[in-house]
Short mmCIF file of C-alpha atoms in Angstrom, two decimals:
data_model
loop_
_atom_site.label_atom_id
_atom_site.label_comp_id
_atom_site.label_asym_id
_atom_site.label_seq_id
_atom_site.Cartn_x
_atom_site.Cartn_y
_atom_site.Cartn_z
CA MET A 1 4.04 16.37 -7.56
CA LYS A 2 2.69 15.50 -4.14
CA VAL A 3 -0.45 13.39 -3.73
CA THR A 4 -2.05 16.22 -1.77
CA GLN A 5 -1.33 18.61 -4.66
CA HIS A 6 -2.88 16.20 -7.15
CA ILE A 7 -6.03 16.14 -5.02
CA GLU A 8 -6.15 19.93 -4.71
CA ARG A 9 -5.69 20.45 -8.46
CA ALA A 10 -8.43 17.93 -9.32
CA ASN A 11 -11.02 20.48 -8.12
CA GLY A 12 -13.40 17.86 -6.78
CA LYS A 13 -12.96 15.33 -9.59
CA THR A 14 -12.27 11.78 -8.41
CA LEU A 15 -8.83 10.55 -9.48
CA PHE A 16 -7.81 7.00 -10.46
CA SER A 17 -4.72 5.31 -9.03
CA PHE A 18 -3.47 1.80 -8.56
CA GLU A 19 -0.81 -0.30 -6.89
CA ILE A 20 1.59 -2.83 -8.39
CA LEU A 21 3.91 -5.55 -7.12
CA PRO A 22 7.57 -5.76 -8.16
CA PRO A 23 8.12 -8.81 -10.38
CA LEU A 24 9.65 -11.98 -8.98
CA LYS A 25 13.42 -12.07 -9.12
CA GLY A 26 14.52 -13.20 -12.58
CA GLN A 27 11.83 -11.30 -14.45
CA ASN A 28 12.44 -7.95 -16.11
CA ILE A 29 10.71 -4.60 -15.80
CA GLN A 30 8.78 -5.14 -19.04
CA SER A 31 6.38 -7.37 -17.11
CA ILE A 32 5.56 -4.32 -14.99
CA PHE A 33 5.10 -2.09 -18.01
CA ASP A 34 2.81 -4.69 -19.58
CA SER A 35 0.53 -4.50 -16.52
CA ILE A 36 0.61 -0.69 -16.45
CA ASP A 37 0.09 0.05 -20.17
CA PRO A 38 -3.62 -0.95 -20.31
CA LEU A 39 -4.41 1.40 -17.41
CA MET A 40 -2.65 4.54 -18.61
CA GLU A 41 -5.65 5.68 -20.68
CA PHE A 42 -7.37 6.54 -17.37
CA ASN A 43 -4.65 9.09 -16.55
CA PRO A 44 -3.48 7.96 -13.13
CA PRO A 45 -1.63 10.83 -11.46
CA PHE A 46 0.37 8.37 -9.38
CA ILE A 47 1.13 4.65 -9.11
CA ASP A 48 2.13 2.87 -5.90
CA VAL A 49 4.90 0.26 -5.88
CA THR A 50 5.00 -2.16 -2.96
CA TYR A 51 8.16 -3.20 -1.15
CA HIS A 52 8.71 -6.82 -0.17
CA ARG A 53 11.17 -7.40 2.62
CA GLU A 54 13.61 -10.28 2.81
CA GLU A 55 12.39 -13.69 3.91
CA TYR A 56 14.27 -16.44 5.69
CA GLU A 57 14.68 -19.86 4.14
CA PHE A 58 16.38 -22.81 5.80
CA LYS A 59 18.62 -25.32 4.06
CA GLU A 60 19.65 -28.56 5.70
CA LEU A 61 23.42 -29.10 5.66
CA PRO A 62 25.05 -32.56 5.37
CA SER A 63 25.73 -32.33 9.10
CA GLY A 64 21.99 -32.16 9.75
CA LEU A 65 22.15 -28.58 10.93
CA LEU A 66 19.90 -25.92 9.38
CA GLN A 67 21.49 -22.96 7.62
CA LYS A 68 19.45 -19.75 7.54
CA LYS A 69 19.50 -17.90 4.24
CA ILE A 70 18.04 -14.45 3.55
CA VAL A 71 16.08 -14.31 0.30
CA LYS A 72 14.53 -11.29 -1.40
CA LYS A 73 11.92 -12.63 -3.81
CA ARG A 74 10.62 -9.31 -5.19
CA PRO A 75 13.45 -6.77 -5.31
CA GLY A 76 13.49 -3.62 -7.41
CA THR A 77 11.01 -1.18 -5.86
CA VAL A 78 13.27 1.86 -6.24
CA GLY A 79 14.33 0.96 -9.78
CA ILE A 80 10.73 0.34 -10.81
CA CYS A 81 9.71 3.75 -9.45
CA ALA A 82 12.48 5.41 -11.44
CA GLY A 83 11.43 3.47 -14.55
CA ILE A 84 7.77 4.43 -14.17
CA GLN A 85 8.54 8.13 -13.76
CA ASN A 86 10.88 8.06 -16.74
CA LYS A 87 8.56 6.10 -19.07
CA TYR A 88 5.12 7.45 -18.14
CA GLU A 89 5.89 10.81 -16.52
CA VAL A 90 3.55 10.07 -13.62
CA ASP A 91 4.47 10.06 -9.95
CA ALA A 92 5.64 6.70 -8.63
CA ILE A 93 5.18 6.12 -4.91
CA PRO A 94 7.42 3.54 -3.22
CA HIS A 95 6.37 1.80 -0.04
CA VAL A 96 8.98 2.15 2.70
CA LEU A 97 8.97 -0.40 5.53
CA CYS A 98 10.23 -0.58 9.08
CA GLY A 99 10.87 -4.31 8.78
CA GLY A 100 14.20 -5.22 7.21
CA PHE A 101 15.73 -1.75 7.61
CA THR A 102 17.90 -0.07 10.19
CA LYS A 103 17.29 3.65 10.60
CA GLU A 104 20.50 4.28 8.65
CA ASP A 105 19.27 2.00 5.84
CA THR A 106 16.04 3.98 5.78
CA GLU A 107 17.85 7.31 5.67
CA ASN A 108 20.04 6.16 2.78
CA LEU A 109 17.00 4.83 0.90
CA LEU A 110 15.19 8.13 1.34
CA ILE A 111 18.24 10.05 0.10
CA ASP A 112 18.25 7.89 -3.06
CA LEU A 113 14.52 8.51 -3.56
CA ASP A 114 15.02 12.25 -3.10
CA PHE A 115 17.84 12.27 -5.66
CA LEU A 116 15.54 10.47 -8.12
CA GLY A 117 12.94 13.23 -7.80
CA ILE A 118 10.38 11.05 -6.05
CA ASP A 119 8.00 13.28 -4.12
CA ASN A 120 5.86 10.75 -2.24
CA VAL A 121 6.36 7.70 -0.03
CA VAL A 122 4.03 5.40 1.86
CA ALA A 123 5.37 4.60 5.34
CA LEU A 124 4.43 1.15 6.66
CA ARG A 125 5.53 -1.04 9.52
CA GLY A 126 5.41 -4.18 7.38
CA ASP A 127 4.24 -7.67 8.22
CA ALA A 128 5.89 -10.33 10.33
CA LEU A 129 8.02 -12.83 8.46
CA LYS A 130 6.45 -16.19 7.71
CA ASN A 131 8.43 -17.86 10.50
CA GLU A 132 7.47 -15.18 13.05
CA ILE A 133 4.29 -14.97 15.09
CA TYR A 134 4.71 -11.26 15.72
CA PHE A 135 6.54 -8.51 13.86
CA LYS A 136 10.12 -8.03 15.03
CA PRO A 137 11.85 -4.74 14.14
CA GLU A 138 15.50 -4.56 13.21
CA LYS A 139 17.86 -4.02 16.13
CA GLU A 140 18.62 -0.46 15.00
CA GLY A 141 15.39 0.08 13.09
CA ASN A 142 12.02 1.74 13.54
CA ALA A 143 9.58 -0.38 15.52
CA TYR A 144 6.35 1.30 14.38
CA ALA A 145 5.05 3.14 11.33
CA SER A 146 4.68 6.27 13.47
CA ASP A 147 8.45 6.14 14.17
CA LEU A 148 9.16 5.78 10.45
CA VAL A 149 6.89 8.73 9.69
CA LYS A 150 8.78 10.79 12.24
CA GLN A 151 12.14 9.90 10.65
CA ILE A 152 10.87 10.91 7.20
CA SER A 153 9.38 14.10 8.63
CA ASN A 154 12.70 14.89 10.29
CA LEU A 155 14.49 14.57 6.95
CA ASN A 156 11.94 16.99 5.52
CA LYS A 157 13.23 19.41 8.17
CA GLY A 158 16.87 18.66 7.41
CA VAL A 159 17.34 16.57 10.56
CA TYR A 160 19.57 13.56 9.82
CA LEU A 161 20.78 10.76 12.08
CA ASP A 162 24.26 12.30 12.15
CA GLU A 163 23.77 15.38 14.30
CA ASP A 164 27.16 16.75 13.26
CA LEU A 165 26.12 17.34 9.63
CA GLN A 166 26.39 20.98 8.66
CA ASN A 167 24.05 22.79 6.23
CA SER A 168 22.10 19.60 5.56
CA SER A 169 19.47 19.69 2.81
CA CYS A 170 15.79 19.19 3.50
CA THR A 171 13.83 16.55 1.61
CA ASN A 172 10.23 17.30 0.67
CA PHE A 173 8.34 14.01 0.82
CA CYS A 174 4.56 13.79 0.98
CA ILE A 175 3.96 10.93 3.42
CA GLY A 176 1.16 8.42 3.09
CA VAL A 177 0.19 5.90 5.77
CA ALA A 178 -2.17 2.94 6.02
CA GLY A 179 -5.64 3.06 7.59
CA TYR A 180 -7.89 0.13 8.45
CA PRO A 181 -11.68 0.54 8.18
CA GLU A 182 -12.07 -2.77 10.02
CA LYS A 183 -9.05 -2.07 12.29
CA HIS A 184 -5.55 -3.50 12.04
CA MET A 185 -5.47 -7.23 12.71
CA GLU A 186 -3.21 -6.72 15.75
CA ALA A 187 -5.13 -3.79 17.25
CA PRO A 188 -7.18 -4.68 20.36
CA SER A 189 -9.93 -2.24 19.37
CA MET A 190 -10.91 0.33 16.75
CA ASP A 191 -10.37 3.15 19.24
CA SER A 192 -6.79 2.04 19.92
CA ASP A 193 -6.16 1.69 16.20
CA LEU A 194 -7.40 5.25 15.61
CA HIS A 195 -5.18 6.45 18.47
CA PHE A 196 -2.08 5.14 16.67
CA LEU A 197 -3.32 6.41 13.31
CA LYS A 198 -3.66 9.87 14.84
CA GLN A 199 -0.09 9.56 16.12
CA LYS A 200 1.12 8.93 12.56
CA ILE A 201 -0.66 12.09 11.41
CA LYS A 202 0.79 14.04 14.35
CA ASN A 203 4.28 12.84 13.39
CA GLY A 204 3.90 14.21 9.86
CA ALA A 205 1.75 11.96 7.66
CA ASP A 206 -0.12 13.84 4.91
CA TYR A 207 -2.72 11.34 3.72
CA ILE A 208 -4.15 7.89 4.41
CA ILE A 209 -4.71 4.93 2.07
CA THR A 210 -7.01 2.27 3.45
CA GLN A 211 -6.81 -1.47 3.52
CA MET A 212 -9.21 -3.12 1.05
CA PHE A 213 -12.87 -3.35 2.07
CA PHE A 214 -15.96 -4.74 0.38
CA ASP A 215 -18.68 -2.85 2.24
CA ASN A 216 -18.65 0.91 1.61
CA GLN A 217 -20.48 1.58 4.86
CA LYS A 218 -17.42 0.39 6.76
CA PHE A 219 -15.32 2.96 4.89
CA PHE A 220 -17.81 5.77 5.54
CA ASP A 221 -17.97 4.83 9.23
CA PHE A 222 -14.17 4.84 9.36
CA VAL A 223 -13.99 8.31 7.80
CA GLU A 224 -16.53 9.60 10.31
CA LYS A 225 -14.59 8.11 13.23
CA CYS A 226 -11.40 9.71 11.90
CA LYS A 227 -13.10 13.10 11.77
CA LYS A 228 -14.34 12.72 15.36
CA ALA A 229 -10.77 11.83 16.38
CA GLY A 230 -9.50 15.05 14.78
CA ILE A 231 -7.97 13.43 11.69
CA THR A 232 -8.53 15.76 8.74
CA VAL A 233 -6.02 14.59 6.08
CA PRO A 234 -7.34 13.06 2.82
CA ILE A 235 -8.44 9.43 3.16
CA ILE A 236 -8.11 7.36 -0.02
CA PRO A 237 -10.11 4.11 -0.21
CA GLY A 238 -8.32 0.95 -1.34
CA LEU A 239 -10.39 -1.38 -3.55
CA LYS A 240 -9.82 -4.86 -4.92
CA PRO A 241 -12.17 -6.91 -7.10
CA ILE A 242 -12.43 -10.56 -6.14
CA ALA A 243 -11.18 -12.78 -8.97
CA THR A 244 -11.21 -16.40 -7.73
CA LYS A 245 -13.26 -18.58 -5.39
CA LYS A 246 -10.11 -19.23 -3.37
CA GLN A 247 -10.09 -15.58 -2.31
CA LEU A 248 -13.28 -16.11 -0.28
CA ASN A 249 -11.06 -17.81 2.30
CA LEU A 250 -7.74 -16.18 1.51
CA ILE A 251 -8.77 -12.52 1.86
CA PRO A 252 -10.43 -12.79 5.30
CA HIS A 253 -7.57 -14.96 6.56
CA ARG A 254 -4.71 -12.89 5.15
CA PHE A 255 -6.10 -9.37 5.52
CA LYS A 256 -8.66 -9.81 8.33
CA VAL A 257 -11.48 -8.11 6.42
CA ASP A 258 -15.10 -9.21 6.19
CA LEU A 259 -16.87 -10.11 2.98
CA PRO A 260 -20.58 -9.26 2.68
CA ASP A 261 -22.92 -12.26 2.65
CA ASP A 262 -24.43 -11.22 -0.69
CA LEU A 263 -21.00 -11.21 -2.33
CA ILE A 264 -20.05 -14.53 -0.76
CA MET A 265 -23.20 -16.28 -1.99
CA GLU A 266 -22.81 -14.91 -5.52
CA VAL A 267 -19.26 -16.25 -5.67
CA VAL A 268 -20.23 -19.61 -4.13
CA LYS A 269 -22.91 -20.10 -6.81
CA ALA A 270 -20.58 -19.11 -9.67
CA LYS A 271 -19.82 -21.88 -12.17
CA ASP A 272 -16.13 -21.08 -12.57
CA ASN A 273 -13.49 -18.41 -11.96
CA ASP A 274 -14.45 -16.55 -15.12
CA ALA A 275 -17.88 -16.03 -13.58
CA VAL A 276 -16.27 -15.10 -10.26
CA LYS A 277 -14.11 -12.48 -11.99
CA GLN A 278 -17.21 -10.88 -13.51
CA ILE A 279 -18.95 -10.87 -10.13
CA GLY A 280 -15.90 -9.20 -8.59
CA ILE A 281 -15.83 -6.56 -11.34
CA GLU A 282 -19.53 -5.74 -10.91
CA TRP A 283 -19.27 -5.57 -7.12
CA CYS A 284 -16.21 -3.31 -7.20
CA LEU A 285 -17.81 -1.18 -9.91
CA GLN A 286 -20.83 -0.51 -7.72
CA GLN A 287 -18.53 0.30 -4.81
CA SER A 288 -16.61 2.72 -7.01
CA LYS A 289 -19.70 4.50 -8.30
CA ALA A 290 -21.03 5.03 -4.78
CA LEU A 291 -17.69 6.36 -3.57
CA ILE A 292 -17.47 8.79 -6.48
CA GLN A 293 -21.00 9.97 -5.78
CA ALA A 294 -19.92 10.64 -2.19
CA GLY A 295 -17.14 12.92 -3.45
CA ILE A 296 -14.16 10.73 -2.53
CA PRO A 297 -11.00 12.38 -3.97
CA VAL A 298 -9.15 9.28 -5.22
CA LEU A 299 -10.02 5.63 -5.82
CA HIS A 300 -7.00 3.39 -5.33
CA TYR A 301 -7.08 -0.13 -6.81
CA TYR A 302 -4.97 -3.07 -5.69
CA SER A 303 -4.19 -4.51 -9.11
CA MET A 304 -1.62 -7.08 -7.92
CA GLY A 305 -0.09 -6.87 -11.39
CA LYS A 306 -3.30 -7.85 -13.21
CA ALA A 307 -4.82 -5.07 -15.28
CA GLU A 308 -7.78 -6.76 -16.97
CA ASN A 309 -10.39 -6.48 -14.20
CA ILE A 310 -9.20 -3.02 -13.10
CA LYS A 311 -9.48 -1.82 -16.70
CA ALA A 312 -13.03 -3.18 -16.94
CA ILE A 313 -14.01 -1.15 -13.86
CA ALA A 314 -12.18 2.02 -14.86
CA SER A 315 -13.66 1.93 -18.36
CA GLU A 316 -17.10 2.44 -16.85
CA ILE A 317 -16.31 5.36 -14.59
CA PHE A 318 -13.14 7.25 -15.60
#
């Protein structure tokens, strides 16, 4: 079932969803199931599965030259989605990236997903590789998320890359895209960021999932700005409870989001990471309650494969 259909059928009730990482190469899918099992009592209608593109590693040869090697550290997104739908009978939503894919690769991936009965995808540009300053698209790939959305939307209309195909079948994907309440880190301004978000909706996106935020007012302001820009699709807030002191520096650096001073000082004063985890749970719980009170259709939690703190929050509200 499509995310938009889940929202419509909820009749105003706020739904619970979460996002998981594929395991590191060498681990099996049971590690994923172990992180999902504790959260199934809250009846998530869908679970997101991230995609991690290849990375480059360099090995020094005896000659002194460097050999570039492509490494995929977290493969398995498609297989995990199939496993989730088979085991739990809930919708699994794979992330599909521009980075690391040609347009033909993307088309073939989407055909596989369609054959598996997957109804939803999240279309993302993807991040730059660690050795890159800026994102570099594949030579024959999509450069922007809006281009990827358009390719998926074209498949939904039966338009494939090979124009000579006859009687081609239409896919029927519900397309999610990312939104940034504090703007994308590379956007020069919020207005320009909203301009490109609107382009993704124009190209066929059906809903928005936001980057994590820790101040609900920033989310509400973002929703209002989207409305003024003519964006009317559902906007799902992304939430993450802080769990370690290290994240005080890591989250703003990695994701370019602000942390409220009150939260920062509580974490700074905490005796250890167990205390930090409890602070993060309480903060995220209050965020969640306020969002539910505001009638938000879905709360989406970035679990990062750790269910304990998400379960503590969900137990209070779902």
